[in-house]
Short mmCIF file of C-alpha atoms in Angstrom, two decimals:
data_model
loop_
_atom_site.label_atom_id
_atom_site.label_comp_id
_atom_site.label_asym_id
_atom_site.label_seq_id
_atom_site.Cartn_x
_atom_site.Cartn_y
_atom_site.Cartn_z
CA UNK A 1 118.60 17.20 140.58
CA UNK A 2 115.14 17.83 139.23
CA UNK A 3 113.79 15.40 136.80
CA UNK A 4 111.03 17.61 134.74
CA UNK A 5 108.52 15.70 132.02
CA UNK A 6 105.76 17.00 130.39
CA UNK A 7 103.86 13.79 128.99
CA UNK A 8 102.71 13.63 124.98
CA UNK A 9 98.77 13.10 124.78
CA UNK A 10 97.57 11.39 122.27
CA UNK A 11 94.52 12.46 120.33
CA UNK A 12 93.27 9.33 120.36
CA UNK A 13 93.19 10.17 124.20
CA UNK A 14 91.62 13.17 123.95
CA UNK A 15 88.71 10.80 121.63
CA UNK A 16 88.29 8.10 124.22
CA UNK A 17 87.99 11.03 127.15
CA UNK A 18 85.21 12.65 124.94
CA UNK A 19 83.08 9.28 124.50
CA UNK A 20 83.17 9.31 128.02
CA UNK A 21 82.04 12.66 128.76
CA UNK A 22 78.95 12.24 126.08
CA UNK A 23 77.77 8.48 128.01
CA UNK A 24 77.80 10.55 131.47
CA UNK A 25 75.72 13.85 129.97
CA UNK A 26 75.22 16.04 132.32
CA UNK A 27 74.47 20.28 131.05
CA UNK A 28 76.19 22.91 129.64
CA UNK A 29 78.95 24.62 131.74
CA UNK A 30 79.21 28.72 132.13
CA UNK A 31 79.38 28.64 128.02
CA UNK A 32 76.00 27.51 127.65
CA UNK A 33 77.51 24.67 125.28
CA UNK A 34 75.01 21.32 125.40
CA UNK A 35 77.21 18.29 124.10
CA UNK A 36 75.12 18.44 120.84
CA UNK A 37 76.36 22.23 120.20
CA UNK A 38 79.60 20.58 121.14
CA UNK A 39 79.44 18.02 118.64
CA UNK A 40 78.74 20.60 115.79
CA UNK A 41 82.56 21.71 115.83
CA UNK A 42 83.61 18.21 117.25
CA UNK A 43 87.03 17.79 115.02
CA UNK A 44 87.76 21.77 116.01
CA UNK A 45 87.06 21.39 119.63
CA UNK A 46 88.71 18.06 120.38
CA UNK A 47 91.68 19.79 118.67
CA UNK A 48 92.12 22.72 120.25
CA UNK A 49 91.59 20.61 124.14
CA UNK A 50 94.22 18.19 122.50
CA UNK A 51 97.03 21.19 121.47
CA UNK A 52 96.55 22.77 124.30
CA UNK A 53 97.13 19.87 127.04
CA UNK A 54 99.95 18.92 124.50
CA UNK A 55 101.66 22.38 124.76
CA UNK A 56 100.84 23.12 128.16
CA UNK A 57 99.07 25.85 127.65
CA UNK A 58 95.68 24.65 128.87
CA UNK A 59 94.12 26.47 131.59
CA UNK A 60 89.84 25.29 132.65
CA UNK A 61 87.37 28.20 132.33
CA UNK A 62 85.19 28.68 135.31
CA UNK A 63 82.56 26.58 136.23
CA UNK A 64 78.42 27.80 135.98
CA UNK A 65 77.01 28.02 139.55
CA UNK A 66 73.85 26.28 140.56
CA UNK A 67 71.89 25.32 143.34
CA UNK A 68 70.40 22.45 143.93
CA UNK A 69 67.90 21.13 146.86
CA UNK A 70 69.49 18.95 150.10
CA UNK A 71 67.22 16.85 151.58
CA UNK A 72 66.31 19.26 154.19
CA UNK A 73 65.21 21.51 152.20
CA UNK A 74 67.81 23.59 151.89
CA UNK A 75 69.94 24.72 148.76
CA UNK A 76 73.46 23.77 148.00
CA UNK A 77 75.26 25.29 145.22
CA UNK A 78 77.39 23.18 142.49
CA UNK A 79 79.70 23.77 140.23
CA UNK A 80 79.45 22.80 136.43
CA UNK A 81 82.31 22.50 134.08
CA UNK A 82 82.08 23.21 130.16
CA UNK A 83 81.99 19.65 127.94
CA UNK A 84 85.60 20.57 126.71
CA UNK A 85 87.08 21.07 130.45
CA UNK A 86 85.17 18.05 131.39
CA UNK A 87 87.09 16.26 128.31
CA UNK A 88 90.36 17.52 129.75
CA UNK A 89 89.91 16.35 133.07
CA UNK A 90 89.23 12.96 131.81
CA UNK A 91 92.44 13.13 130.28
CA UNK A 92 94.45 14.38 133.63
CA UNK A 93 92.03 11.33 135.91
CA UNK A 94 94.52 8.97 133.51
CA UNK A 95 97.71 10.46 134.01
CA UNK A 96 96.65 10.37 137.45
CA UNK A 97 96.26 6.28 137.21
CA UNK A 98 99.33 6.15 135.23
CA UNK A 99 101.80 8.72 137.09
CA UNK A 100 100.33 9.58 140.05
CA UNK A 101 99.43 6.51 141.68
CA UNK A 102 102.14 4.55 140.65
CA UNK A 103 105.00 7.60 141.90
CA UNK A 104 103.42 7.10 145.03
CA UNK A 105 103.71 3.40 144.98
CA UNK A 106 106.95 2.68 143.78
CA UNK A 107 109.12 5.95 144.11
CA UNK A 108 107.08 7.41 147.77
CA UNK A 109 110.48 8.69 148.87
CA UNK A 110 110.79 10.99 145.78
CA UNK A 111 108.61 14.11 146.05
CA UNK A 112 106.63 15.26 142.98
CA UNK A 113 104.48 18.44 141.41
CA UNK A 114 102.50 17.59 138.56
CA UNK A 115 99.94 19.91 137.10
CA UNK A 116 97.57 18.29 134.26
CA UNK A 117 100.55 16.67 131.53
CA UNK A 118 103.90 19.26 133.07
CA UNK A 119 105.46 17.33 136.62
CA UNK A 120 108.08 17.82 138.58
CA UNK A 121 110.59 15.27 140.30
CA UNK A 122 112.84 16.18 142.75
CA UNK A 123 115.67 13.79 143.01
CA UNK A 124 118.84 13.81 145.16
CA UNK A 125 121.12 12.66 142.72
CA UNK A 126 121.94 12.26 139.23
CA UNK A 127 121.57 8.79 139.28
CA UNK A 128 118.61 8.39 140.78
CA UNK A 129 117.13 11.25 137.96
CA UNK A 130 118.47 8.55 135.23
CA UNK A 131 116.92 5.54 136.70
CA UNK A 132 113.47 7.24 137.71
CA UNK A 133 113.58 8.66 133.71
CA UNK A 134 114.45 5.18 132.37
CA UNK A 135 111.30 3.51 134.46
CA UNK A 136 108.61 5.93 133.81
CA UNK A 137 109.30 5.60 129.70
CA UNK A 138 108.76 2.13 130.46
CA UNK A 139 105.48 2.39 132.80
CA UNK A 140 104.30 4.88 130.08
CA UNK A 141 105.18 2.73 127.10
CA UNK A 142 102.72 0.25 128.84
CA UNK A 143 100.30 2.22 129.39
CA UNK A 144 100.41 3.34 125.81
CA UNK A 145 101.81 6.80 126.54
CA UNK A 146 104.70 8.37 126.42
CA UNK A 147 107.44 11.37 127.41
CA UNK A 148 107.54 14.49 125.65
CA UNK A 149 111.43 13.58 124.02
CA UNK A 150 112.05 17.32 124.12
CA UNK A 151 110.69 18.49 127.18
CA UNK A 152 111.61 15.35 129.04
CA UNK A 153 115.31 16.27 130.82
CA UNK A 154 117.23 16.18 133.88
CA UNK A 155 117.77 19.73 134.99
CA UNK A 156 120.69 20.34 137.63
CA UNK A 157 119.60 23.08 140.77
CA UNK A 158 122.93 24.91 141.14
CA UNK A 159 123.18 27.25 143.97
CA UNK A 160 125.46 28.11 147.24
CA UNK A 161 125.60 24.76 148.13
CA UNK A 162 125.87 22.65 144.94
CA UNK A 163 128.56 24.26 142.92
CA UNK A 164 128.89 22.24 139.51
CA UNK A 165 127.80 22.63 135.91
CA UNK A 166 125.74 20.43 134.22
CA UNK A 167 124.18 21.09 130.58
CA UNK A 168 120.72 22.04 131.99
CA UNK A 169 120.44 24.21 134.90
CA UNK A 170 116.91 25.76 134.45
CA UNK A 171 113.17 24.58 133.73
CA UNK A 172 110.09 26.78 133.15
CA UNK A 173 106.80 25.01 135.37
CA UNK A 174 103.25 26.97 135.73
CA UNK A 175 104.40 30.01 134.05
CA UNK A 176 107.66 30.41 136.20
CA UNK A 177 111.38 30.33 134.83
CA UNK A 178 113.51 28.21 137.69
CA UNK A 179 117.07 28.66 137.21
CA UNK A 180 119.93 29.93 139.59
CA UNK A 181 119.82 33.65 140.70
CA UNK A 182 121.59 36.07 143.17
CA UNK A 183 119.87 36.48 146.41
CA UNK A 184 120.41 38.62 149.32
CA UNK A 185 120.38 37.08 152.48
CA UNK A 186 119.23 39.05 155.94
CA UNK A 187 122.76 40.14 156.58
CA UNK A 188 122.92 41.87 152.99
CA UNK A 189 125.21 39.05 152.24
CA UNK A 190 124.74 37.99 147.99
CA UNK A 191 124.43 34.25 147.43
CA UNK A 192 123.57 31.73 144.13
CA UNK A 193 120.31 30.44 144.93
CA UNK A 194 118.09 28.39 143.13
CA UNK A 195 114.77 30.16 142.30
CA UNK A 196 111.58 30.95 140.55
CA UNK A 197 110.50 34.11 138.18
CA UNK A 198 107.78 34.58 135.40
CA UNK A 199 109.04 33.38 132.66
CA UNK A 200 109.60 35.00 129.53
CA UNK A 201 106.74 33.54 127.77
CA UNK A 202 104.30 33.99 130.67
CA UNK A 203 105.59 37.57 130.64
CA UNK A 204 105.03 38.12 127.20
CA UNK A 205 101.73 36.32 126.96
CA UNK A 206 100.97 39.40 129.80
CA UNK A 207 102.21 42.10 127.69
CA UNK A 208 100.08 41.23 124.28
CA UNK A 209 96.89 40.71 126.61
CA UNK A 210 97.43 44.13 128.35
CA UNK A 211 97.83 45.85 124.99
CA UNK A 212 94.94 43.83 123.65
CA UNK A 213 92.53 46.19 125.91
CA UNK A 214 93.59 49.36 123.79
CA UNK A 215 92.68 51.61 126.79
CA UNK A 216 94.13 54.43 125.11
CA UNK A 217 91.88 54.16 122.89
CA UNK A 218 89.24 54.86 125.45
CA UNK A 219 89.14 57.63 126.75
CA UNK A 220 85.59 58.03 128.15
CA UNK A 221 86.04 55.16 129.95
CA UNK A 222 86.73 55.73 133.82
CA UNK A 223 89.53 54.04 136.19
CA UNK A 224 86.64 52.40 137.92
CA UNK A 225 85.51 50.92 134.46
CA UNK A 226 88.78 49.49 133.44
CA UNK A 227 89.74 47.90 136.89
CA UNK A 228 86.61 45.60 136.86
CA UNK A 229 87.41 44.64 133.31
CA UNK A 230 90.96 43.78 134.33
CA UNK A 231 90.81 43.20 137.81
CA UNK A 232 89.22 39.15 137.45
CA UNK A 233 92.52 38.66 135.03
CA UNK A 234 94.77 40.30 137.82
CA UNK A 235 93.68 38.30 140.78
CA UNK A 236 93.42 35.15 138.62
#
């Protein structure tokens, strides 16, 4: 059984994250965007960090690099985030309190994936999916959050091995669609396995940036030109 959540964030989150990101300053990230020219848009940005951590869809932009002096003289470099991604990771530092640390101290035995609000829980049976479910509404209720109702369910890993049907057999997680498949074992042999595959909406998120490029539309433009354009998307 795996036991997938994906936690609702509340804006009021998202505000209490920002006030701490303005008290610690600190510069503008690789957009050149101070906290005043984030404050401009304020309502606008805190929005869009908010709807995409709520949806899931939230990915950080890449930090500016600098260097700075070590005491020996010597130059180290250091990454800055942008005020928004620095807003979102005060957001995921308290799902870590609230999920994170307390997994590890009252369920250790059951292993866990989470990436910013979407986790993972792998348990061994049913009932232990129900009862790990039923206590983290409760630790979240206290800590003034709680489960995404619809994206909150108990999703049963069919394969060779574990033959039954259950209601949910499949969960998307980082852009992959798990679900049971045929695989081919080294003897040719076809079994039901459990796996991973881009998902549909990953997939089609793919397609409408590819055709975003227009490349036939650009004809003067050689291979060379369009693989560094596309190449930094490609390798990720």
């Amino acid at each position: 059984m795996e036991k997938v959540k994906s936690f609702i964030i509340s804006t009021r989150q998202v505000w209490e994250a920002y006030k701490c990101v303005k008290a610690n300053r600190g510069g503008a990230g690789i957009d050149n965007q101070s906290i005043v020219d984030f404050e401009e848009d304020i309502t606008n940005n805190l929005y869009k960090i908010w709807n995409r951590m709520s949806s899931g869809s939230y990915f950080p932009p890449p930090v500016a690099r600098i260097e700075i002096p070590k005491g020996d003289g010597r130059m180290r470099p250091l990454g800055i985030p942008t005020v928004g991604d620095r807003v979102a990771q005060m957001v995921v530092k308290h799902l870590h309190y609230v999920f994170d640390h307390w997994m590890q101290r009252i369920y250790s035995y059951v292993p866990f994936e989470r990436y910013a609000d979407d986790a993972v829980c792998h348990c061994r049976t049913e009932l232990l999916a129900k009862q790990l479910k039923a206590d983290l509404e409760s630790r979240f209720g206290e800590c003034g959050l709680e489960l995404h109702p619809e994206k909150t369910k108990i999703v049963y890993c069919k394969d060779e091995d574990r033959k039954g049907d259950y209601p949910v057999m499949k969960f998307d997680f980082l852009g992959y669609t798990f679900r049971p498949r045929l695989s081919r074992n080294r003897r040719g042999k076809f079994f039901e396995n459990f796996t991973p595959a881009i998902s549909n909406k990953a997939a089609k998120a793919i397609r409408q940036k590819v055709r975003s490029w227009n490349w036939q539309l650009r004809p003067g433009d050689t291979l060379e030109d369009l693989a560094i354009e596309c190449n930094p998307i490609v390798q990720g």
